[in-house]
Amino acid sequence: MSHRALMLTFIVGIAFLIFFCLKAGMSLWAILVFFGLYFAFSTAVSRMRAELGSPMHDLHYTGPERVMVAAVGTRSLGPNNLSMFSFFWFFTRTFDSHPMPHQLEGFKLASTSGIRSRFMLFAILIALVVGILSQFWALISIPYRLGAVHEMSRVPIIYGSEPWRNLQNWLTHPLSPDYWALGFTGIGLLFSLFLMLMRMKFFWFPFHPAAYAAVCGSWAVNYIWFTLLVAWVLKLVLLKYGGRNAHRKAMPFFLGLILGQFTVGSLWTILGMLFNIPTYGIWP
């Protein structure tokens, strides 16, 4: 696909988003600010994944609707905009499953392994369609067969009601602009810029601004912080005492550990599905 076709597709997609939101009752300024912030967050998450290689970038409850509510309050936004914020909650609640970092990694793997980018694009599009249709089926079929309330985890029920509870609170208890939240957001931005400048100026500076953002806004880091600490210490020791060659020689071993975890976890999941028995859960 040519760059002209990609740009045309992008423009058509943006135009459809604006048209859809306008028909749903959103204000034009709210649409532009909402999706402007969302695409900025998406780019930041992708950059975080590319530079840091972070296994988690969930950034729970940091979507554009939070920033807008804190900036102008719920009264200025109105019920139509707030209702659409709740409608879009399925992709703004968290950024851990954001497609952009995974798709860019796929294109990077394609470029390094000699696969044509066009084939990778078609593969991603096919996976997108199959994944969406499969999820529609799973969300209806499995709760119907097992019982959504009694036999399944309560997590889907909680997630399903969460955006509408937020909307109810916004409408029944209107919020004024939260200047404290905006102030602390500004402090976080300035500190991130400080870390970025230090990292650009001093090669030895060990702290990464992307890591600061990933850790501060992450739920998943509560589960893997020790693993990340051990990996960081081992990498530091290898580079300090063995140099780059030792680091490169050790990489296949640690990549094998990661591949082994996912392979074993996938096998347990397949066995559980085939024999309809509970098996070990491998996180993530």
CSV table of N, CA and C in Angstrom, one decimal, residues 113-278:
chain,number,residue,atom,x,y,z
A,113,SER,N,13.5,-9.6,9.3
A,113,SER,CA,13.4,-11.0,8.8
A,113,SER,C,13.2,-11.1,7.3
A,114,GLY,N,13.1,-10.0,6.6
A,114,GLY,CA,12.9,-10.1,5.2
A,114,GLY,C,11.5,-10.3,4.7
A,115,ILE,N,10.5,-10.1,5.6
A,115,ILE,CA,9.1,-10.3,5.2
A,115,ILE,C,8.6,-8.9,4.6
A,116,ARG,N,7.9,-9.0,3.5
A,116,ARG,CA,7.4,-7.7,2.9
A,116,ARG,C,6.4,-7.1,3.8
A,117,SER,N,6.5,-5.8,3.9
A,117,SER,CA,5.5,-5.0,4.8
A,117,SER,C,4.1,-5.2,4.4
A,118,ARG,N,3.9,-5.4,3.1
A,118,ARG,CA,2.5,-5.5,2.6
A,118,ARG,C,1.9,-6.8,3.1
A,119,PHE,N,2.7,-7.9,3.2
A,119,PHE,CA,2.2,-9.2,3.7
A,119,PHE,C,1.9,-9.0,5.2
A,120,MET,N,2.7,-8.3,5.9
A,120,MET,CA,2.5,-8.1,7.3
A,120,MET,C,1.2,-7.3,7.5
A,121,LEU,N,1.0,-6.3,6.7
A,121,LEU,CA,-0.2,-5.5,6.8
A,121,LEU,C,-1.5,-6.3,6.6
A,122,PHE,N,-1.5,-7.2,5.6
A,122,PHE,CA,-2.6,-8.0,5.3
A,122,PHE,C,-2.8,-9.0,6.5
A,123,ALA,N,-1.7,-9.5,7.0
A,123,ALA,CA,-1.9,-10.4,8.2
A,123,ALA,C,-2.5,-9.7,9.4
A,124,ILE,N,-2.1,-8.5,9.6
A,124,ILE,CA,-2.6,-7.7,10.7
A,124,ILE,C,-4.1,-7.4,10.5
A,125,LEU,N,-4.5,-7.1,9.3
A,125,LEU,CA,-5.9,-6.8,9.0
A,125,LEU,C,-6.7,-8.1,9.2
A,126,ILE,N,-6.2,-9.2,8.7
A,126,ILE,CA,-7.0,-10.5,8.9
A,126,ILE,C,-7.1,-10.8,10.3
A,127,ALA,N,-6.0,-10.7,11.1
A,127,ALA,CA,-6.1,-10.9,12.5
A,127,ALA,C,-7.1,-10.0,13.2
A,128,LEU,N,-7.1,-8.7,12.8
A,128,LEU,CA,-8.0,-7.8,13.4
A,128,LEU,C,-9.5,-8.2,13.2
A,129,VAL,N,-9.8,-8.6,11.9
A,129,VAL,CA,-11.2,-9.0,11.7
A,129,VAL,C,-11.6,-10.3,12.4
A,130,VAL,N,-10.7,-11.3,12.4
A,130,VAL,CA,-11.0,-12.5,13.0
A,130,VAL,C,-11.0,-12.3,14.6
A,131,GLY,N,-10.2,-11.5,15.1
A,131,GLY,CA,-10.2,-11.2,16.5
A,131,GLY,C,-11.5,-10.6,17.0
A,132,ILE,N,-11.9,-9.6,16.2
A,132,ILE,CA,-13.2,-8.9,16.6
A,132,ILE,C,-14.4,-9.8,16.6
A,133,LEU,N,-14.5,-10.6,15.5
A,133,LEU,CA,-15.6,-11.5,15.3
A,133,LEU,C,-15.6,-12.6,16.4
A,134,SER,N,-14.4,-13.1,16.7
A,134,SER,CA,-14.3,-14.1,17.7
A,134,SER,C,-14.6,-13.6,19.1
A,135,GLN,N,-14.2,-12.4,19.4
A,135,GLN,CA,-14.5,-11.8,20.7
A,135,GLN,C,-16.0,-11.6,20.8
A,136,PHE,N,-16.7,-11.1,19.7
A,136,PHE,CA,-18.1,-11.0,19.8
A,136,PHE,C,-18.8,-12.3,20.1
A,137,TRP,N,-18.4,-13.4,19.5
A,137,TRP,CA,-18.9,-14.7,19.7
A,137,TRP,C,-18.6,-15.1,21.2
A,138,ALA,N,-17.4,-15.0,21.6
A,138,ALA,CA,-17.0,-15.4,22.9
A,138,ALA,C,-17.8,-14.7,24.0
A,139,LEU,N,-18.0,-13.4,23.9
A,139,LEU,CA,-18.6,-12.6,25.0
A,139,LEU,C,-20.1,-13.0,25.1
A,140,ILE,N,-20.7,-13.5,24.0
A,140,ILE,CA,-22.1,-13.9,24.1
A,140,ILE,C,-22.2,-15.4,24.4
A,141,SER,N,-21.4,-16.3,23.7
A,141,SER,CA,-21.6,-17.7,23.9
A,141,SER,C,-21.2,-18.2,25.2
A,142,ILE,N,-20.0,-17.9,25.7
A,142,ILE,CA,-19.4,-18.5,26.9
A,142,ILE,C,-20.2,-18.1,28.1
A,143,PRO,N,-20.6,-16.8,28.3
A,143,PRO,CA,-21.4,-16.5,29.5
A,143,PRO,C,-22.8,-17.2,29.4
A,144,TYR,N,-23.3,-17.3,28.2
A,144,TYR,CA,-24.6,-18.0,28.1
A,144,TYR,C,-24.5,-19.5,28.5
A,145,ARG,N,-23.4,-20.1,28.1
A,145,ARG,CA,-23.3,-21.6,28.4
A,145,ARG,C,-22.9,-21.8,29.9
A,146,LEU,N,-22.1,-20.9,30.4
A,146,LEU,CA,-21.5,-21.2,31.8
A,146,LEU,C,-22.3,-20.4,32.9
A,147,GLY,N,-23.0,-19.4,32.5
A,147,GLY,CA,-23.7,-18.5,33.5
A,147,GLY,C,-22.8,-17.4,33.9
A,148,ALA,N,-23.2,-16.2,33.5
A,148,ALA,CA,-22.3,-15.0,33.7
A,148,ALA,C,-22.2,-14.6,35.1
A,149,VAL,N,-23.2,-14.9,35.9
A,149,VAL,CA,-23.2,-14.4,37.3
A,149,VAL,C,-22.6,-15.4,38.3
A,150,HIS,N,-22.9,-16.7,38.1
A,150,HIS,CA,-22.6,-17.7,39.1
A,150,HIS,C,-21.3,-18.5,38.8
A,151,GLU,N,-21.1,-18.8,37.5
A,151,GLU,CA,-20.0,-19.7,37.2
A,151,GLU,C,-18.7,-19.0,36.7
A,152,MET,N,-18.9,-17.7,36.3
A,152,MET,CA,-17.7,-17.0,35.7
A,152,MET,C,-17.2,-16.0,36.7
A,153,SER,N,-16.0,-15.5,36.4
A,153,SER,CA,-15.4,-14.5,37.2
A,153,SER,C,-16.3,-13.2,37.2
A,154,ARG,N,-16.3,-12.5,38.2
A,154,ARG,CA,-17.1,-11.3,38.3
A,154,ARG,C,-16.4,-10.1,37.6
A,155,VAL,N,-15.2,-10.4,37.1
A,155,VAL,CA,-14.4,-9.3,36.5
A,155,VAL,C,-15.2,-8.7,35.2
A,156,PRO,N,-15.7,-9.6,34.3
A,156,PRO,CA,-16.4,-9.0,33.2
A,156,PRO,C,-17.6,-8.2,33.6
A,157,ILE,N,-18.3,-8.6,34.6
A,157,ILE,CA,-19.5,-7.9,35.1
A,157,ILE,C,-19.1,-6.5,35.7
A,158,ILE,N,-18.0,-6.5,36.4
A,158,ILE,CA,-17.5,-5.2,37.0
A,158,ILE,C,-17.0,-4.3,35.9
A,159,TYR,N,-16.3,-4.8,34.9
A,159,TYR,CA,-15.8,-4.0,33.8
A,159,TYR,C,-17.0,-3.5,33.0
A,160,GLY,N,-18.0,-4.3,32.8
A,160,GLY,CA,-19.2,-3.9,32.0
A,160,GLY,C,-20.0,-2.7,32.6
A,161,SER,N,-20.0,-2.7,33.9
A,161,SER,CA,-20.8,-1.6,34.6
A,161,SER,C,-20.0,-0.4,34.9
A,162,GLU,N,-18.6,-0.5,34.9
A,162,GLU,CA,-17.8,0.5,35.3
A,162,GLU,C,-18.0,1.9,34.6
A,163,PRO,N,-18.0,1.9,33.3
A,163,PRO,CA,-18.2,3.2,32.6
A,163,PRO,C,-19.5,3.9,32.9
A,164,TRP,N,-20.6,3.1,33.1
A,164,TRP,CA,-21.9,3.7,33.4
A,164,TRP,C,-22.0,4.1,34.8
A,165,ARG,N,-21.3,3.5,35.7
A,165,ARG,CA,-21.2,4.0,37.1
A,165,ARG,C,-20.5,5.4,37.1
A,166,ASN,N,-19.4,5.5,36.3
A,166,ASN,CA,-18.7,6.8,36.2
A,166,ASN,C,-19.7,7.8,35.6
A,167,LEU,N,-20.4,7.5,34.6
A,167,LEU,CA,-21.4,8.4,34.0
A,167,LEU,C,-22.4,8.8,35.0
A,168,GLN,N,-22.9,7.9,35.8
A,168,GLN,CA,-23.9,8.2,36.8
A,168,GLN,C,-23.4,9.2,37.8
A,169,ASN,N,-22.1,9.0,38.2
A,169,ASN,CA,-21.5,9.9,39.2
A,169,ASN,C,-21.3,11.3,38.6
A,170,TRP,N,-20.9,11.3,37.4
A,170,TRP,CA,-20.6,12.6,36.7
A,170,TRP,C,-21.9,13.4,36.6
A,171,LEU,N,-23.0,12.7,36.3
A,171,LEU,CA,-24.3,13.4,36.1
A,171,LEU,C,-25.0,13.8,37.4
A,172,THR,N,-24.9,12.9,38.4
A,172,THR,CA,-25.6,13.2,39.7
A,172,THR,C,-24.7,14.0,40.7
A,173,HIS,N,-23.4,14.0,40.5
A,173,HIS,CA,-22.5,14.7,41.4
A,173,HIS,C,-21.5,15.5,40.5
A,174,PRO,N,-22.0,16.6,39.9
A,174,PRO,CA,-21.1,17.4,38.9
A,174,PRO,C,-19.8,17.8,39.6
A,175,LEU,N,-18.8,17.8,38.8
A,175,LEU,CA,-17.4,18.1,39.3
A,175,LEU,C,-17.0,19.4,38.7
A,176,SER,N,-16.3,20.2,39.5
A,176,SER,CA,-15.6,21.4,39.1
A,176,SER,C,-14.2,21.1,38.6
A,177,PRO,N,-13.6,22.0,37.9
A,177,PRO,CA,-12.2,21.8,37.4
A,177,PRO,C,-11.3,21.4,38.6
A,178,ASP,N,-10.5,20.4,38.4
A,178,ASP,CA,-9.6,19.9,39.5
A,178,ASP,C,-8.2,20.5,39.2
A,179,TYR,N,-7.9,21.7,39.8
A,179,TYR,CA,-6.6,22.3,39.6
A,179,TYR,C,-5.5,21.6,40.3
A,180,TRP,N,-5.8,20.9,41.4
A,180,TRP,CA,-4.7,20.1,42.0
A,180,TRP,C,-4.2,19.0,41.1
A,181,ALA,N,-5.2,18.3,40.4
A,181,ALA,CA,-4.8,17.2,39.5
A,181,ALA,C,-4.0,17.8,38.3
A,182,LEU,N,-4.4,18.9,37.8
A,182,LEU,CA,-3.7,19.6,36.7
A,182,LEU,C,-2.3,20.0,37.1
A,183,GLY,N,-2.2,20.5,38.4
A,183,GLY,CA,-0.9,20.9,38.9
A,183,GLY,C,0.1,19.7,39.0
A,184,PHE,N,-0.4,18.6,39.6
A,184,PHE,CA,0.4,17.4,39.7
A,184,PHE,C,0.8,16.8,38.3
A,185,THR,N,-0.2,16.9,37.4
A,185,THR,CA,0.1,16.5,36.0
A,185,THR,C,1.3,17.3,35.4
A,186,GLY,N,1.2,18.6,35.7
A,186,GLY,CA,2.3,19.5,35.2
A,186,GLY,C,3.6,19.1,35.8
A,187,ILE,N,3.6,18.8,37.1
A,187,ILE,CA,4.8,18.4,37.8
A,187,ILE,C,5.4,17.1,37.2
A,188,GLY,N,4.5,16.2,37.0
A,188,GLY,CA,5.0,14.9,36.3
A,188,GLY,C,5.6,15.2,35.0
A,189,LEU,N,5.0,16.1,34.2
A,189,LEU,CA,5.5,16.4,32.9
A,189,LEU,C,6.9,17.0,33.0
A,190,LEU,N,7.0,18.0,33.9
A,190,LEU,CA,8.3,18.6,34.1
A,190,LEU,C,9.4,17.7,34.5
A,191,PHE,N,9.0,16.7,35.4
A,191,PHE,CA,10.0,15.7,35.9
A,191,PHE,C,10.4,14.8,34.8
A,192,SER,N,9.4,14.4,33.9
A,192,SER,CA,9.7,13.6,32.8
A,192,SER,C,10.7,14.3,31.8
A,193,LEU,N,10.4,15.6,31.6
A,193,LEU,CA,11.3,16.3,30.7
A,193,LEU,C,12.7,16.4,31.3
A,194,PHE,N,12.8,16.6,32.6
A,194,PHE,CA,14.1,16.6,33.3
A,194,PHE,C,14.9,15.3,33.1
A,195,LEU,N,14.2,14.1,33.3
A,195,LEU,CA,14.8,12.8,33.1
A,195,LEU,C,15.2,12.7,31.6
A,196,MET,N,14.4,13.2,30.7
A,196,MET,CA,14.8,13.0,29.3
A,196,MET,C,16.0,13.9,28.9
A,197,LEU,N,16.1,15.1,29.5
A,197,LEU,CA,17.3,15.9,29.2
A,197,LEU,C,18.5,15.4,29.8
A,198,MET,N,18.4,14.8,31.1
A,198,MET,CA,19.6,14.2,31.7
A,198,MET,C,20.0,13.0,30.9
A,199,ARG,N,19.1,12.2,30.4
A,199,ARG,CA,19.5,11.0,29.7
A,199,ARG,C,20.2,11.4,28.3
A,200,MET,N,19.7,12.5,27.7
A,200,MET,CA,20.3,13.0,26.5
A,200,MET,C,21.7,13.6,26.7
A,201,LYS,N,21.9,14.2,27.9
A,201,LYS,CA,23.2,14.9,28.1
A,201,LYS,C,24.2,14.0,28.7
A,202,PHE,N,23.8,13.1,29.6
A,202,PHE,CA,24.8,12.2,30.3
A,202,PHE,C,24.5,10.8,29.9
A,203,PHE,N,25.5,10.1,29.3
A,203,PHE,CA,25.3,8.8,28.8
A,203,PHE,C,25.2,7.8,30.0
A,204,TRP,N,25.7,8.1,31.2
A,204,TRP,CA,25.7,7.2,32.3
A,204,TRP,C,24.4,7.3,33.1
A,205,PHE,N,23.6,8.3,32.8
A,205,PHE,CA,22.4,8.5,33.6
A,205,PHE,C,21.5,7.3,33.5
A,206,PRO,N,21.1,6.7,34.7
A,206,PRO,CA,20.5,5.3,34.6
A,206,PRO,C,19.0,5.4,34.5
A,207,PHE,N,18.3,6.5,34.7
A,207,PHE,CA,16.9,6.6,34.8
A,207,PHE,C,16.2,7.0,33.5
A,208,HIS,N,15.2,6.3,33.1
A,208,HIS,CA,14.5,6.6,31.8
A,208,HIS,C,13.2,7.2,32.0
A,209,PRO,N,12.9,8.3,31.3
A,209,PRO,CA,11.5,8.9,31.5
A,209,PRO,C,10.4,8.0,31.2
A,210,ALA,N,10.6,7.1,30.2
A,210,ALA,CA,9.5,6.2,29.9
A,210,ALA,C,9.2,5.2,31.0
A,211,ALA,N,10.3,4.8,31.7
A,211,ALA,CA,10.1,3.9,32.9
A,211,ALA,C,9.4,4.6,34.0
A,212,TYR,N,9.6,5.9,34.2
A,212,TYR,CA,8.9,6.7,35.2
A,212,TYR,C,7.4,6.7,34.9
A,213,ALA,N,7.1,6.9,33.6
A,213,ALA,CA,5.7,6.9,33.2
A,213,ALA,C,5.0,5.6,33.4
A,214,ALA,N,5.8,4.5,33.0
A,214,ALA,CA,5.2,3.2,33.0
A,214,ALA,C,5.0,2.7,34.4
A,215,VAL,N,5.9,3.0,35.3
A,215,VAL,CA,5.8,2.6,36.7
A,215,VAL,C,4.7,3.4,37.5
A,216,CYS,N,4.7,4.7,37.3
A,216,CYS,CA,3.7,5.5,38.1
A,216,CYS,C,2.3,5.3,37.7
A,217,GLY,N,2.0,4.9,36.5
A,217,GLY,CA,0.6,4.7,36.0
A,217,GLY,C,0.2,3.3,35.8
A,218,SER,N,1.0,2.4,36.4
A,218,SER,CA,0.8,1.0,36.1
A,218,SER,C,0.2,0.2,37.2
A,219,TRP,N,-0.8,-0.6,36.9
A,219,TRP,CA,-1.3,-1.6,37.8
A,219,TRP,C,-0.4,-2.9,37.8
A,220,ALA,N,0.0,-3.3,36.6
A,220,ALA,CA,0.7,-4.5,36.4
A,220,ALA,C,2.1,-4.5,37.1
A,221,VAL,N,2.7,-3.4,37.3
A,221,VAL,CA,4.0,-3.3,37.9
A,221,VAL,C,4.0,-3.8,39.3
A,222,ASN,N,2.8,-3.8,40.0
A,222,ASN,CA,2.7,-4.4,41.3
A,222,ASN,C,3.0,-5.9,41.3
A,223,TYR,N,2.9,-6.6,40.2
A,223,TYR,CA,3.1,-8.0,40.1
A,223,TYR,C,4.5,-8.4,39.6
A,224,ILE,N,5.1,-7.5,38.8
A,224,ILE,CA,6.4,-7.8,38.2
A,224,ILE,C,7.5,-6.9,38.5
A,225,TRP,N,7.3,-6.1,39.5
A,225,TRP,CA,8.4,-5.1,39.8
A,225,TRP,C,9.7,-5.8,40.2
A,226,PHE,N,9.6,-7.0,41.0
A,226,PHE,CA,10.8,-7.7,41.4
A,226,PHE,C,11.5,-8.3,40.3
A,227,THR,N,10.7,-8.9,39.3
A,227,THR,CA,11.2,-9.5,38.1
A,227,THR,C,12.0,-8.5,37.3
A,228,LEU,N,11.4,-7.3,37.2
A,228,LEU,CA,12.1,-6.2,36.4
A,228,LEU,C,13.4,-5.8,37.2
A,229,LEU,N,13.3,-5.7,38.5
A,229,LEU,CA,14.5,-5.4,39.3
A,229,LEU,C,15.7,-6.4,39.1
A,230,VAL,N,15.3,-7.7,39.1
A,230,VAL,CA,16.3,-8.7,38.9
A,230,VAL,C,16.9,-8.6,37.5
A,231,ALA,N,16.1,-8.4,36.5
A,231,ALA,CA,16.6,-8.3,35.2
A,231,ALA,C,17.5,-7.1,35.0
A,232,TRP,N,17.1,-6.0,35.6
A,232,TRP,CA,17.9,-4.8,35.5
A,232,TRP,C,19.3,-5.0,36.2
A,233,VAL,N,19.3,-5.6,37.4
A,233,VAL,CA,20.6,-5.9,38.1
A,233,VAL,C,21.5,-6.8,37.2
A,234,LEU,N,20.9,-7.9,36.7
A,234,LEU,CA,21.7,-8.8,35.9
A,234,LEU,C,22.2,-8.2,34.6
A,235,LYS,N,21.4,-7.3,34.0
A,235,LYS,CA,21.9,-6.6,32.8
A,235,LYS,C,23.0,-5.7,33.2
A,236,LEU,N,22.9,-5.0,34.3
A,236,LEU,CA,23.9,-4.0,34.8
A,236,LEU,C,25.2,-4.8,35.0
A,237,VAL,N,25.1,-5.9,35.7
A,237,VAL,CA,26.3,-6.7,36.0
A,237,VAL,C,27.0,-7.2,34.7
A,238,LEU,N,26.2,-7.7,33.8
A,238,LEU,CA,26.7,-8.2,32.5
A,238,LEU,C,27.5,-7.1,31.8
A,239,LEU,N,26.8,-6.0,31.7
A,239,LEU,CA,27.5,-4.9,30.9
A,239,LEU,C,28.7,-4.3,31.6
A,240,LYS,N,28.7,-4.3,32.9
A,240,LYS,CA,29.8,-3.7,33.7
A,240,LYS,C,31.0,-4.6,33.7
A,241,TYR,N,30.8,-5.9,33.8
A,241,TYR,CA,31.9,-6.8,34.0
A,241,TYR,C,32.2,-7.6,32.8
A,242,GLY,N,31.2,-7.8,31.9
A,242,GLY,CA,31.4,-8.6,30.7
A,242,GLY,C,31.4,-7.8,29.4
A,243,GLY,N,30.9,-6.6,29.5
A,243,GLY,CA,30.9,-5.8,28.3
A,243,GLY,C,29.7,-6.2,27.3
A,244,ARG,N,29.8,-5.6,26.2
A,244,ARG,CA,28.7,-5.8,25.2
A,244,ARG,C,28.6,-7.2,24.7
A,245,ASN,N,29.8,-7.8,24.5
A,245,ASN,CA,29.9,-9.2,24.0
A,245,ASN,C,29.2,-10.2,24.9
A,246,ALA,N,29.5,-10.0,26.2
A,246,ALA,CA,28.8,-10.9,27.2
A,246,ALA,C,27.3,-10.7,27.2
A,247,HIS,N,26.9,-9.5,27.1
A,247,HIS,CA,25.5,-9.2,27.1
A,247,HIS,C,24.8,-9.8,25.9
A,248,ARG,N,25.4,-9.8,24.7
A,248,ARG,CA,24.9,-10.4,23.5
A,248,ARG,C,24.9,-11.9,23.6
A,249,LYS,N,25.9,-12.5,24.2
A,249,LYS,CA,25.9,-13.9,24.3
A,249,LYS,C,24.9,-14.4,25.3
A,250,ALA,N,24.5,-13.6,26.3
A,250,ALA,CA,23.6,-14.0,27.3
A,250,ALA,C,22.1,-13.8,26.8
A,251,MET,N,21.9,-13.0,25.8
A,251,MET,CA,20.5,-12.7,25.4
A,251,MET,C,19.7,-14.0,25.0
A,252,PRO,N,20.3,-14.9,24.2
A,252,PRO,CA,19.5,-16.1,23.9
A,252,PRO,C,19.0,-16.9,25.1
A,253,PHE,N,19.7,-16.9,26.2
A,253,PHE,CA,19.3,-17.6,27.4
A,253,PHE,C,18.1,-16.9,28.0
A,254,PHE,N,18.1,-15.6,28.1
A,254,PHE,CA,17.0,-14.9,28.7
A,254,PHE,C,15.8,-14.9,27.8
A,255,LEU,N,16.0,-14.8,26.5
A,255,LEU,CA,14.9,-14.9,25.6
A,255,LEU,C,14.3,-16.3,25.6
A,256,GLY,N,15.1,-17.3,25.8
A,256,GLY,CA,14.5,-18.6,26.0
A,256,GLY,C,13.7,-18.8,27.2
A,257,LEU,N,14.0,-18.1,28.3
A,257,LEU,CA,13.2,-18.1,29.5
A,257,LEU,C,11.8,-17.5,29.2
A,258,ILE,N,11.8,-16.4,28.5
A,258,ILE,CA,10.5,-15.8,28.1
A,258,ILE,C,9.7,-16.7,27.2
A,259,LEU,N,10.3,-17.2,26.2
A,259,LEU,CA,9.6,-18.1,25.3
A,259,LEU,C,9.1,-19.4,26.0
A,260,GLY,N,9.9,-19.9,26.9
A,260,GLY,CA,9.5,-21.1,27.7
A,260,GLY,C,8.3,-20.8,28.5
A,261,GLN,N,8.2,-19.7,29.2
A,261,GLN,CA,7.1,-19.3,30.0
A,261,GLN,C,5.8,-19.3,29.2
A,262,PHE,N,5.9,-18.6,28.0
A,262,PHE,CA,4.7,-18.5,27.2
A,262,PHE,C,4.3,-19.9,26.5
A,263,THR,N,5.3,-20.7,26.2
A,263,THR,CA,5.0,-22.0,25.6
A,263,THR,C,4.3,-22.9,26.6
A,264,VAL,N,4.9,-23.0,27.8
A,264,VAL,CA,4.2,-23.8,28.9
A,264,VAL,C,2.8,-23.3,29.2
A,265,GLY,N,2.7,-21.9,29.4
A,265,GLY,CA,1.4,-21.4,29.7
A,265,GLY,C,0.4,-21.7,28.6
A,266,SER,N,0.8,-21.6,27.3
A,266,SER,CA,-0.1,-21.9,26.2
A,266,SER,C,-0.5,-23.4,26.2
A,267,LEU,N,0.4,-24.2,26.5
A,267,LEU,CA,0.1,-25.7,26.5
A,267,LEU,C,-0.9,-26.0,27.6
A,268,TRP,N,-0.7,-25.4,28.8
A,268,TRP,CA,-1.7,-25.6,29.9
A,268,TRP,C,-3.1,-25.1,29.5
A,269,THR,N,-3.1,-23.9,28.8
A,269,THR,CA,-4.4,-23.4,28.4
A,269,THR,C,-5.1,-24.3,27.4
A,270,ILE,N,-4.3,-24.8,26.4
A,270,ILE,CA,-4.9,-25.7,25.4
A,270,ILE,C,-5.4,-27.0,26.1
A,271,LEU,N,-4.6,-27.6,27.0
A,271,LEU,CA,-5.1,-28.8,27.7
A,271,LEU,C,-6.4,-28.5,28.5
A,272,GLY,N,-6.5,-27.4,29.1
A,272,GLY,CA,-7.7,-27.0,29.8
A,272,GLY,C,-8.9,-26.9,28.9
A,273,MET,N,-8.7,-26.3,27.7
A,273,MET,CA,-9.8,-26.2,26.8
A,273,MET,C,-10.2,-27.6,26.2
A,274,LEU,N,-9.2,-28.4,25.9
A,274,LEU,CA,-9.5,-29.7,25.3
A,274,LEU,C,-10.3,-30.7,26.3
A,275,PHE,N,-9.8,-30.7,27.5
A,275,PHE,CA,-10.4,-31.6,28.5
A,275,PHE,C,-11.4,-31.0,29.5
A,276,ASN,N,-11.6,-29.6,29.3
A,276,ASN,CA,-12.6,-28.9,30.1
A,276,ASN,C,-12.2,-29.1,31.6
A,277,ILE,N,-11.0,-28.8,32.0
A,277,ILE,CA,-10.5,-28.9,33.3
A,277,ILE,C,-9.8,-27.7,33.7
A,278,PRO,N,-9.8,-27.3,35.0
A,278,PRO,CA,-9.0,-26.1,35.4
A,278,PRO,C,-7.5,-26.4,35.4
